[in-house]
PDB file of C-alpha atoms in Angstrom:
ATOM      1  CA  MET A   1      11.006-101.974 -38.648  1.00 48.00           C
ATOM      2  CA  ALA A   2       9.871-105.631 -38.880  1.00 52.00           C
ATOM      3  CA  ALA A   3       6.896-104.844 -36.653  1.00 51.00           C
ATOM      4  CA  LEU A   4       5.957-101.899 -38.861  1.00 48.00           C
ATOM      5  CA  LEU A   5       6.122-104.069 -41.969  1.00 49.00           C
ATOM      6  CA  ARG A   6       3.923-106.708 -40.360  1.00 53.00           C
ATOM      7  CA  ASN A   7       1.376-104.039 -39.412  1.00 62.00           C
ATOM      8  CA  TRP A   8       1.429-102.693 -42.976  1.00 60.00           C
ATOM      9  CA  GLU A   9       0.847-106.176 -44.432  1.00 68.00           C
ATOM     10  CA  ASP A  10      -2.123-106.684 -42.106  1.00 74.00           C
ATOM     11  CA  THR A  11      -3.724-103.358 -43.079  1.00 77.00           C
ATOM     12  CA  GLU A  12      -6.881-103.659 -45.138  1.00 83.00           C
ATOM     13  CA  GLU A  13      -7.575-101.374 -48.068  1.00 86.00           C
ATOM     14  CA  GLY A  14      -9.518 -98.311 -46.955  1.00 86.00           C
ATOM     15  CA  SER A  15      -8.206 -98.409 -43.396  1.00 86.00           C
ATOM     16  CA  LEU A  16      -7.355 -95.094 -41.762  1.00 87.00           C
ATOM     17  CA  LEU A  17      -3.571 -95.083 -41.309  1.00 87.00           C
ATOM     18  CA  PHE A  18      -3.126 -91.861 -39.355  1.00 88.00           C
ATOM     19  CA  SER A  19      -5.164 -89.119 -37.731  1.00 89.00           C
ATOM     20  CA  PRO A  20      -3.473 -86.130 -36.073  1.00 90.00           C
ATOM     21  CA  GLN A  21      -4.269 -85.191 -32.503  1.00 94.00           C
ATOM     22  CA  PRO A  22      -6.881 -82.407 -32.099  1.00 91.00           C
ATOM     23  CA  SER A  23      -4.210 -80.040 -30.756  1.00 95.00           C
ATOM     24  CA  ARG A  24      -2.136 -80.520 -33.905  1.00 95.00           C
ATOM     25  CA  GLN A  25      -5.183 -79.992 -36.116  1.00 92.00           C
ATOM     26  CA  ASP A  26      -6.102 -76.790 -34.287  1.00 94.00           C
ATOM     27  CA  ALA A  27      -2.574 -75.412 -34.736  1.00 95.00           C
ATOM     28  CA  SER A  28      -2.521 -76.013 -38.515  1.00 95.00           C
ATOM     29  CA  ASN A  29      -2.656 -73.236 -41.103  1.00 95.00           C
ATOM     30  CA  LEU A  30      -5.896 -74.747 -42.397  1.00 95.00           C
ATOM     31  CA  ALA A  31      -7.632 -74.467 -39.016  1.00 96.00           C
ATOM     32  CA  THR A  32      -6.242 -70.962 -38.543  1.00 97.00           C
ATOM     33  CA  PHE A  33      -7.621 -69.980 -41.950  1.00 98.00           C
ATOM     34  CA  ILE A  34     -11.072 -71.374 -41.094  1.00 97.00           C
ATOM     35  CA  ARG A  35     -11.132 -69.340 -37.854  1.00 97.00           C
ATOM     36  CA  TRP A  36      -9.942 -66.261 -39.766  1.00 98.00           C
ATOM     37  CA  LEU A  37     -12.788 -66.674 -42.267  1.00 98.00           C
ATOM     38  CA  ALA A  38     -15.329 -66.680 -39.458  1.00 97.00           C
ATOM     39  CA  GLU A  39     -13.810 -63.680 -37.700  1.00 97.00           C
ATOM     40  CA  LYS A  40     -12.926 -61.481 -40.678  1.00 96.00           C
ATOM     41  CA  LYS A  41     -15.394 -62.548 -43.373  1.00 96.00           C
ATOM     42  CA  GLY A  42     -18.338 -63.946 -41.443  1.00 96.00           C
ATOM     43  CA  VAL A  43     -17.982 -67.224 -43.352  1.00 96.00           C
ATOM     44  CA  GLN A  44     -18.761 -70.208 -41.132  1.00 97.00           C
ATOM     45  CA  ILE A  45     -16.910 -73.342 -42.234  1.00 96.00           C
ATOM     46  CA  ASN A  46     -17.145 -76.668 -40.426  1.00 94.00           C
ATOM     47  CA  GLY A  47     -14.175 -78.801 -41.404  1.00 91.00           C
ATOM     48  CA  TYR A  48     -12.167 -79.632 -44.485  1.00 93.00           C
ATOM     49  CA  ALA A  49     -14.987 -80.944 -46.682  1.00 96.00           C
ATOM     50  CA  ALA A  50     -16.997 -77.766 -46.158  1.00 97.00           C
ATOM     51  CA  LEU A  51     -13.960 -75.609 -46.915  1.00 97.00           C
ATOM     52  CA  HIS A  52     -13.317 -77.553 -50.114  1.00 98.00           C
ATOM     53  CA  ALA A  53     -16.942 -77.115 -51.198  1.00 98.00           C
ATOM     54  CA  TRP A  54     -16.810 -73.374 -50.492  1.00 97.00           C
ATOM     55  CA  SER A  55     -13.556 -73.015 -52.459  1.00 97.00           C
ATOM     56  CA  VAL A  56     -15.184 -74.683 -55.490  1.00 96.00           C
ATOM     57  CA  ASN A  57     -18.538 -72.914 -55.314  1.00 96.00           C
ATOM     58  CA  GLU A  58     -17.259 -69.455 -54.325  1.00 97.00           C
ATOM     59  CA  VAL A  59     -14.029 -69.335 -56.306  1.00 97.00           C
ATOM     60  CA  GLU A  60     -13.519 -65.576 -56.295  1.00 97.00           C
ATOM     61  CA  ALA A  61     -14.294 -65.182 -52.603  1.00 97.00           C
ATOM     62  CA  PHE A  62     -12.008 -68.078 -51.692  1.00 98.00           C
ATOM     63  CA  TRP A  63      -8.974 -66.787 -53.579  1.00 98.00           C
ATOM     64  CA  LEU A  64      -9.452 -63.215 -52.421  1.00 98.00           C
ATOM     65  CA  ALA A  65      -9.558 -64.579 -48.864  1.00 98.00           C
ATOM     66  CA  ILE A  66      -6.333 -66.506 -49.498  1.00 98.00           C
ATOM     67  CA  TRP A  67      -4.719 -63.285 -50.776  1.00 98.00           C
ATOM     68  CA  GLU A  68      -5.748 -61.372 -47.668  1.00 97.00           C
ATOM     69  CA  PHE A  69      -4.989 -64.179 -45.194  1.00 98.00           C
ATOM     70  CA  PHE A  70      -1.392 -64.492 -46.429  1.00 96.00           C
ATOM     71  CA  GLU A  71      -1.054 -60.703 -46.580  1.00 96.00           C
ATOM     72  CA  LEU A  72       0.015 -60.496 -50.211  1.00 97.00           C
ATOM     73  CA  ARG A  73       0.939 -57.015 -51.355  1.00 96.00           C
ATOM     74  CA  SER A  74       0.174 -55.305 -54.643  1.00 97.00           C
ATOM     75  CA  ALA A  75       1.539 -51.955 -55.784  1.00 96.00           C
ATOM     76  CA  THR A  76      -1.777 -51.287 -57.522  1.00 97.00           C
ATOM     77  CA  ALA A  77      -5.424 -52.029 -56.771  1.00 97.00           C
ATOM     78  CA  ILE A  78      -7.012 -55.331 -57.808  1.00 97.00           C
ATOM     79  CA  ASP A  79      -9.712 -54.638 -60.388  1.00 97.00           C
ATOM     80  CA  CYS A  80     -11.030 -58.173 -60.657  1.00 96.00           C
ATOM     81  CA  VAL A  81     -10.172 -61.455 -58.921  1.00 97.00           C
ATOM     82  CA  LEU A  82     -11.259 -63.697 -61.825  1.00 97.00           C
ATOM     83  CA  THR A  83     -12.631 -62.638 -65.201  1.00 97.00           C
ATOM     84  CA  GLU A  84     -14.431 -65.894 -66.018  1.00 95.00           C
ATOM     85  CA  ARG A  85     -14.474 -69.525 -64.890  1.00 93.00           C
ATOM     86  CA  THR A  86     -13.401 -71.058 -68.186  1.00 93.00           C
ATOM     87  CA  LEU A  87     -10.091 -72.079 -69.733  1.00 90.00           C
ATOM     88  CA  PRO A  88      -8.882 -70.563 -71.903  1.00 92.00           C
ATOM     89  CA  GLY A  89     -10.267 -67.178 -70.924  1.00 93.00           C
ATOM     90  CA  ALA A  90      -9.737 -66.972 -67.176  1.00 95.00           C
ATOM     91  CA  HIS A  91      -7.547 -64.121 -65.939  1.00 97.00           C
ATOM     92  CA  TRP A  92      -6.616 -63.852 -62.258  1.00 97.00           C
ATOM     93  CA  PHE A  93      -6.183 -60.751 -60.098  1.00 98.00           C
ATOM     94  CA  VAL A  94      -6.451 -58.276 -62.950  1.00 98.00           C
ATOM     95  CA  GLY A  95      -4.839 -54.956 -62.037  1.00 98.00           C
ATOM     96  CA  ALA A  96      -2.520 -56.401 -59.380  1.00 98.00           C
ATOM     97  CA  ASN A  97       1.220 -55.708 -59.686  1.00 98.00           C
ATOM     98  CA  LEU A  98       3.615 -57.456 -57.327  1.00 98.00           C
ATOM     99  CA  ASN A  99       6.869 -59.422 -57.165  1.00 98.00           C
ATOM    100  CA  PHE A 100       7.321 -63.043 -56.064  1.00 98.00           C
ATOM    101  CA  ALA A 101      10.841 -62.528 -54.692  1.00 98.00           C
ATOM    102  CA  ASP A 102       9.665 -59.522 -52.687  1.00 98.00           C
ATOM    103  CA  HIS A 103       7.272 -61.785 -50.792  1.00 97.00           C
ATOM    104  CA  CYS A 104       9.924 -64.485 -50.290  1.00 97.00           C
ATOM    105  CA  LEU A 105      12.272 -61.922 -48.746  1.00 98.00           C
ATOM    106  CA  SER A 106       9.764 -59.735 -46.935  1.00 95.00           C
ATOM    107  CA  ARG A 107      11.751 -60.222 -43.730  1.00 94.00           C
ATOM    108  CA  ARG A 108      15.441 -59.349 -43.353  1.00 94.00           C
ATOM    109  CA  ASP A 109      16.168 -60.639 -39.859  1.00 96.00           C
ATOM    110  CA  ALA A 110      18.318 -63.343 -38.271  1.00 97.00           C
ATOM    111  CA  ALA A 111      15.698 -66.080 -38.639  1.00 97.00           C
ATOM    112  CA  LEU A 112      16.848 -69.115 -40.607  1.00 98.00           C
ATOM    113  CA  ALA A 113      15.801 -68.942 -44.253  1.00 97.00           C
ATOM    114  CA  LEU A 114      17.793 -71.662 -46.002  1.00 97.00           C
ATOM    115  CA  ILE A 115      19.711 -74.822 -45.106  1.00 97.00           C
ATOM    116  CA  THR A 116      21.793 -76.614 -47.731  1.00 95.00           C
ATOM    117  CA  VAL A 117      23.664 -79.884 -47.322  1.00 93.00           C
ATOM    118  CA  SER A 118      25.891 -81.316 -50.054  1.00 88.00           C
ATOM    119  CA  GLU A 119      26.588 -84.996 -50.587  1.00 86.00           C
ATOM    120  CA  ASP A 120      29.947 -84.730 -48.832  1.00 83.00           C
ATOM    121  CA  GLY A 121      28.183 -83.437 -45.721  1.00 88.00           C
ATOM    122  CA  ARG A 122      29.111 -79.759 -46.125  1.00 89.00           C
ATOM    123  CA  ARG A 123      26.339 -77.727 -44.518  1.00 95.00           C
ATOM    124  CA  GLU A 124      25.531 -74.069 -45.164  1.00 95.00           C
ATOM    125  CA  THR A 125      22.867 -71.918 -43.589  1.00 97.00           C
ATOM    126  CA  PHE A 126      21.517 -68.501 -44.531  1.00 98.00           C
ATOM    127  CA  THR A 127      19.439 -66.179 -42.408  1.00 98.00           C
ATOM    128  CA  TYR A 128      16.899 -63.974 -44.154  1.00 98.00           C
ATOM    129  CA  ALA A 129      19.313 -61.067 -43.793  1.00 98.00           C
ATOM    130  CA  GLU A 130      22.179 -63.076 -45.313  1.00 98.00           C
ATOM    131  CA  LEU A 131      20.052 -64.462 -48.135  1.00 98.00           C
ATOM    132  CA  SER A 132      18.765 -60.974 -48.954  1.00 98.00           C
ATOM    133  CA  GLU A 133      22.337 -59.672 -49.184  1.00 98.00           C
ATOM    134  CA  GLN A 134      23.265 -62.500 -51.540  1.00 98.00           C
ATOM    135  CA  VAL A 135      20.206 -61.844 -53.709  1.00 98.00           C
ATOM    136  CA  ALA A 136      21.077 -58.125 -53.805  1.00 98.00           C
ATOM    137  CA  ARG A 137      24.516 -59.040 -55.161  1.00 98.00           C
ATOM    138  CA  ALA A 138      23.054 -61.419 -57.731  1.00 98.00           C
ATOM    139  CA  ARG A 139      20.516 -58.816 -58.810  1.00 98.00           C
ATOM    140  CA  ALA A 140      23.324 -56.291 -59.320  1.00 98.00           C
ATOM    141  CA  GLY A 141      25.249 -58.928 -61.293  1.00 98.00           C
ATOM    142  CA  LEU A 142      22.293 -59.656 -63.561  1.00 98.00           C
ATOM    143  CA  LYS A 143      21.678 -55.956 -64.184  1.00 98.00           C
ATOM    144  CA  HIS A 144      25.357 -55.549 -65.089  1.00 97.00           C
ATOM    145  CA  LEU A 145      24.893 -58.351 -67.638  1.00 97.00           C
ATOM    146  CA  GLY A 146      21.927 -56.520 -69.150  1.00 97.00           C
ATOM    147  CA  VAL A 147      19.111 -58.698 -67.797  1.00 98.00           C
ATOM    148  CA  GLY A 148      15.768 -56.994 -67.420  1.00 98.00           C
ATOM    149  CA  LEU A 149      12.011 -57.431 -67.624  1.00 98.00           C
ATOM    150  CA  GLY A 150      10.987 -60.501 -69.615  1.00 97.00           C
ATOM    151  CA  ASP A 151      14.507 -61.777 -70.339  1.00 98.00           C
ATOM    152  CA  ARG A 152      15.063 -65.493 -69.819  1.00 98.00           C
ATOM    153  CA  VAL A 153      17.746 -66.739 -67.432  1.00 98.00           C
ATOM    154  CA  ALA A 154      18.600 -70.436 -67.680  1.00 98.00           C
ATOM    155  CA  ALA A 155      20.381 -72.630 -65.151  1.00 98.00           C
ATOM    156  CA  TYR A 156      22.244 -75.923 -65.532  1.00 98.00           C
ATOM    157  CA  LEU A 157      22.643 -76.366 -61.801  1.00 97.00           C
ATOM    158  CA  PRO A 158      22.109 -78.855 -58.981  1.00 94.00           C
ATOM    159  CA  ASN A 159      20.008 -77.974 -55.958  1.00 92.00           C
ATOM    160  CA  GLY A 160      22.081 -75.570 -53.895  1.00 94.00           C
ATOM    161  CA  PRO A 161      22.324 -72.002 -52.627  1.00 96.00           C
ATOM    162  CA  GLU A 162      23.511 -70.614 -55.958  1.00 97.00           C
ATOM    163  CA  ALA A 163      20.320 -71.811 -57.667  1.00 97.00           C
ATOM    164  CA  VAL A 164      18.079 -70.247 -55.003  1.00 98.00           C
ATOM    165  CA  ILE A 165      20.008 -66.969 -55.007  1.00 98.00           C
ATOM    166  CA  ALA A 166      20.101 -66.668 -58.797  1.00 98.00           C
ATOM    167  CA  PHE A 167      16.415 -67.528 -59.118  1.00 98.00           C
ATOM    168  CA  LEU A 168      15.294 -64.930 -56.562  1.00 98.00           C
ATOM    169  CA  ALA A 169      17.492 -62.290 -58.199  1.00 98.00           C
ATOM    170  CA  THR A 170      16.021 -63.164 -61.609  1.00 98.00           C
ATOM    171  CA  ALA A 171      12.485 -62.865 -60.255  1.00 98.00           C
ATOM    172  CA  SER A 172      13.300 -59.563 -58.555  1.00 98.00           C
ATOM    173  CA  LEU A 173      13.939 -58.044 -61.994  1.00 98.00           C
ATOM    174  CA  GLY A 174      10.826 -59.448 -63.627  1.00 98.00           C
ATOM    175  CA  ALA A 175      13.012 -61.773 -65.687  1.00 98.00           C
ATOM    176  CA  ILE A 176      12.006 -65.403 -66.262  1.00 98.00           C
ATOM    177  CA  TRP A 177      13.827 -68.418 -64.790  1.00 98.00           C
ATOM    178  CA  SER A 178      14.255 -71.886 -66.253  1.00 98.00           C
ATOM    179  CA  CYS A 179      16.506 -74.766 -65.199  1.00 97.00           C
ATOM    180  CA  CYS A 180      17.725 -78.274 -65.984  1.00 97.00           C
ATOM    181  CA  ALA A 181      19.577 -80.622 -63.660  1.00 96.00           C
ATOM    182  CA  PRO A 182      23.265 -81.175 -64.545  1.00 96.00           C
ATOM    183  CA  GLU A 183      22.745 -84.904 -65.074  1.00 95.00           C
ATOM    184  CA  PHE A 184      20.785 -84.017 -68.218  1.00 96.00           C
ATOM    185  CA  GLY A 185      22.714 -84.677 -71.417  1.00 96.00           C
ATOM    186  CA  VAL A 186      23.417 -81.894 -73.905  1.00 97.00           C
ATOM    187  CA  PRO A 187      20.617 -82.818 -76.371  1.00 96.00           C
ATOM    188  CA  ALA A 188      18.021 -82.905 -73.569  1.00 96.00           C
ATOM    189  CA  VAL A 189      19.098 -79.467 -72.343  1.00 98.00           C
ATOM    190  CA  LEU A 190      19.086 -77.946 -75.812  1.00 98.00           C
ATOM    191  CA  ASP A 191      15.639 -79.400 -76.549  1.00 97.00           C
ATOM    192  CA  ARG A 192      14.441 -77.211 -73.665  1.00 97.00           C
ATOM    193  CA  PHE A 193      16.608 -74.092 -73.567  1.00 98.00           C
ATOM    194  CA  SER A 194      16.671 -73.519 -77.338  1.00 97.00           C
ATOM    195  CA  GLN A 195      12.923 -72.831 -77.175  1.00 97.00           C
ATOM    196  CA  ILE A 196      13.230 -69.955 -74.713  1.00 98.00           C
ATOM    197  CA  GLU A 197      16.343 -68.104 -76.019  1.00 98.00           C
ATOM    198  CA  PRO A 198      18.046 -67.408 -72.677  1.00 98.00           C
ATOM    199  CA  LYS A 199      20.256 -64.358 -72.269  1.00 98.00           C
ATOM    200  CA  VAL A 200      22.334 -65.696 -69.363  1.00 98.00           C
ATOM    201  CA  LEU A 201      23.225 -69.271 -68.389  1.00 98.00           C
ATOM    202  CA  PHE A 202      24.233 -70.325 -64.884  1.00 98.00           C
ATOM    203  CA  ALA A 203      26.154 -73.588 -65.100  1.00 97.00           C
ATOM    204  CA  VAL A 204      28.082 -75.893 -62.794  1.00 96.00           C
ATOM    205  CA  ASP A 205      31.507 -77.285 -63.650  1.00 94.00           C
ATOM    206  CA  GLY A 206      30.500 -80.645 -62.195  1.00 94.00           C
ATOM    207  CA  TYR A 207      28.740 -82.392 -59.354  1.00 92.00           C
ATOM    208  CA  ARG A 208      29.137 -85.349 -57.015  1.00 91.00           C
ATOM    209  CA  TYR A 209      26.721 -88.216 -56.736  1.00 90.00           C
ATOM    210  CA  GLY A 210      27.092 -91.635 -55.153  1.00 90.00           C
ATOM    211  CA  GLY A 211      30.607 -90.766 -54.087  1.00 89.00           C
ATOM    212  CA  LYS A 212      31.724 -90.034 -57.642  1.00 93.00           C
ATOM    213  CA  ALA A 213      32.620 -86.755 -59.361  1.00 92.00           C
ATOM    214  CA  PHE A 214      30.996 -85.931 -62.705  1.00 94.00           C
ATOM    215  CA  ASP A 215      32.744 -83.323 -64.859  1.00 94.00           C
ATOM    216  CA  ARG A 216      30.261 -81.171 -66.819  1.00 95.00           C
ATOM    217  CA  VAL A 217      32.603 -78.600 -68.364  1.00 94.00           C
ATOM    218  CA  GLY A 218      32.405 -80.208 -71.805  1.00 95.00           C
ATOM    219  CA  ALA A 219      28.614 -80.274 -71.616  1.00 96.00           C
ATOM    220  CA  VAL A 220      28.490 -76.624 -70.557  1.00 96.00           C
ATOM    221  CA  GLN A 221      30.693 -75.647 -73.486  1.00 95.00           C
ATOM    222  CA  ALA A 222      28.502 -77.554 -75.946  1.00 96.00           C
ATOM    223  CA  ILE A 223      25.333 -76.000 -74.536  1.00 97.00           C
ATOM    224  CA  ALA A 224      26.743 -72.470 -74.636  1.00 96.00           C
ATOM    225  CA  GLU A 225      27.963 -72.857 -78.218  1.00 95.00           C
ATOM    226  CA  ALA A 226      24.556 -74.090 -79.370  1.00 97.00           C
ATOM    227  CA  LEU A 227      22.548 -71.191 -77.894  1.00 97.00           C
ATOM    228  CA  PRO A 228      23.000 -68.111 -80.115  1.00 96.00           C
ATOM    229  CA  SER A 229      20.877 -65.961 -77.800  1.00 97.00           C
ATOM    230  CA  LEU A 230      23.336 -66.458 -74.938  1.00 96.00           C
ATOM    231  CA  ALA A 231      25.336 -63.363 -74.001  1.00 96.00           C
ATOM    232  CA  HIS A 232      26.976 -64.599 -70.779  1.00 96.00           C
ATOM    233  CA  VAL A 233      27.744 -67.786 -68.833  1.00 97.00           C
ATOM    234  CA  VAL A 234      28.180 -67.723 -65.048  1.00 97.00           C
ATOM    235  CA  VAL A 235      30.126 -70.762 -63.824  1.00 96.00           C
ATOM    236  CA  VAL A 236      29.536 -72.234 -60.367  1.00 96.00           C
ATOM    237  CA  LYS A 237      32.655 -74.081 -59.218  1.00 93.00           C
ATOM    238  CA  ARG A 238      31.875 -77.355 -57.471  1.00 90.00           C
ATOM    239  CA  LEU A 239      34.818 -79.471 -58.661  1.00 89.00           C
ATOM    240  CA  GLY A 240      37.312 -76.698 -59.402  1.00 83.00           C
ATOM    241  CA  GLN A 241      37.549 -77.699 -63.053  1.00 74.00           C
ATOM    242  CA  PRO A 242      39.092 -75.180 -65.499  1.00 78.00           C
ATOM    243  CA  CYS A 243      36.481 -73.639 -67.770  1.00 74.00           C
ATOM    244  CA  ASP A 244      37.807 -71.504 -70.627  1.00 75.00           C
ATOM    245  CA  LEU A 245      34.507 -70.511 -72.149  1.00 75.00           C
ATOM    246  CA  GLN A 246      34.187 -67.211 -73.932  1.00 73.00           C
ATOM    247  CA  LYS A 247      31.701 -64.839 -72.283  1.00 77.00           C
ATOM    248  CA  ALA A 248      32.147 -66.770 -69.016  1.00 90.00           C
ATOM    249  CA  LEU A 249      32.748 -65.453 -65.523  1.00 94.00           C
ATOM    250  CA  SER A 250      32.862 -67.209 -62.180  1.00 94.00           C
ATOM    251  CA  PHE A 251      30.001 -67.007 -59.702  1.00 96.00           C
ATOM    252  CA  ALA A 252      32.363 -65.146 -57.354  1.00 95.00           C
ATOM    253  CA  GLN A 253      33.044 -62.518 -60.040  1.00 96.00           C
ATOM    254  CA  PHE A 254      29.336 -62.289 -60.794  1.00 97.00           C
ATOM    255  CA  MET A 255      28.610 -61.642 -57.100  1.00 98.00           C
ATOM    256  CA  SER A 256      31.396 -59.094 -56.589  1.00 97.00           C
ATOM    257  CA  GLU A 257      29.200 -55.975 -56.502  1.00 96.00           C
ATOM    258  CA  THR A 258      26.044 -55.064 -54.643  1.00 96.00           C
ATOM    259  CA  GLU A 259      23.333 -52.443 -54.495  1.00 96.00           C
ATOM    260  CA  PRO A 260      20.204 -51.933 -52.394  1.00 96.00           C
ATOM    261  CA  LEU A 261      17.776 -54.806 -52.896  1.00 97.00           C
ATOM    262  CA  THR A 262      14.647 -53.655 -54.694  1.00 97.00           C
ATOM    263  CA  PHE A 263      11.928 -55.498 -56.577  1.00 98.00           C
ATOM    264  CA  ASP A 264      10.264 -54.666 -59.867  1.00 98.00           C
ATOM    265  CA  ALA A 265       6.498 -55.102 -59.635  1.00 98.00           C
ATOM    266  CA  VAL A 266       4.965 -57.045 -62.518  1.00 98.00           C
ATOM    267  CA  PRO A 267       1.382 -57.990 -63.426  1.00 98.00           C
ATOM    268  CA  PHE A 268      -0.010 -61.017 -61.573  1.00 97.00           C
ATOM    269  CA  GLU A 269       0.046 -63.130 -64.767  1.00 96.00           C
ATOM    270  CA  HIS A 270       3.652 -62.219 -65.635  1.00 98.00           C
ATOM    271  CA  PRO A 271       5.699 -65.425 -66.208  1.00 98.00           C
ATOM    272  CA  LEU A 272       7.825 -66.449 -63.209  1.00 98.00           C
ATOM    273  CA  TRP A 273       9.569 -69.588 -64.482  1.00 97.00           C
ATOM    274  CA  ILE A 274       9.410 -72.110 -67.298  1.00 98.00           C
ATOM    275  CA  LEU A 275       9.197 -75.846 -66.668  1.00 97.00           C
ATOM    276  CA  TYR A 276       8.972 -78.605 -69.269  1.00 97.00           C
ATOM    277  CA  SER A 277       7.064 -81.758 -70.009  1.00 95.00           C
ATOM    278  CA  SER A 278       9.011 -85.007 -70.277  1.00 90.00           C
ATOM    279  CA  GLY A 279       9.479 -84.872 -74.035  1.00 86.00           C
ATOM    280  CA  THR A 280       8.273 -88.423 -74.643  1.00 87.00           C
ATOM    281  CA  THR A 281       6.087 -87.322 -77.566  1.00 88.00           C
ATOM    282  CA  GLY A 282       8.329 -84.909 -79.446  1.00 89.00           C
ATOM    283  CA  LEU A 283      10.097 -81.895 -78.024  1.00 92.00           C
ATOM    284  CA  PRO A 284       9.465 -81.081 -74.340  1.00 96.00           C
ATOM    285  CA  LYS A 285       6.586 -78.658 -74.030  1.00 96.00           C
ATOM    286  CA  ALA A 286       7.358 -75.421 -72.190  1.00 95.00           C
ATOM    287  CA  ILE A 287       5.085 -74.897 -69.161  1.00 96.00           C
ATOM    288  CA  VAL A 288       4.912 -71.268 -68.000  1.00 95.00           C
TER     289      VAL A 288
END
């Protein structure tokens, strides 16, 4: 480590720090895409700079090539890749109808899809087949709670399998996802979620960080009481804390039923999730 630090201190500004071996470059997705362009589209590209220039000058051709290269699927024909090159005014892939979660779960085999590791070292893995089964259960749970196209589903969750599963199930229905980390205080969460009127809230009873346990049941109760649009709360148990909220059910109860996993196709510009600005100049701005 000391030798590395000495080398870093001796490095002059503008020096090249790393260059991958030619074999690694040739195996990259970028190089594969460039070869694909030549073979399938007759577009000859020599290196990254040329590809960047082509992507800027031939916007429609570039993004249609990206669509085809990654084998995206639409239930309907694409009428237009891009209506105009101005904002506001630009509309992408007009006529296309597809589903984000469908593409995430296009395979259902034993290949590894997800690895999660908690702070205490507990490790979970999900194959694509296992993750798809979990998403099918979550989709059935959301439908049972009345969630459908355009409804907002909010999450007060840490990174973990429940967040991934609930998000993919939300997207499968054409509903819209939004989330805040559980270390957010109640006012910060309400500044965000009150703008979007969520129908369902996924919330954790607590989390561990730095070797300490942080109880969030009180915060969850305050958030739920302050959101009049909320019809249901699904509680993820991390600390095993009692949670006596009205309209609440455990994640295990929520996942108790299943049905075949299907995906509702939505227009390309249909909202997928809502993020937020920092809120340093007034309320956080919703970013769709």
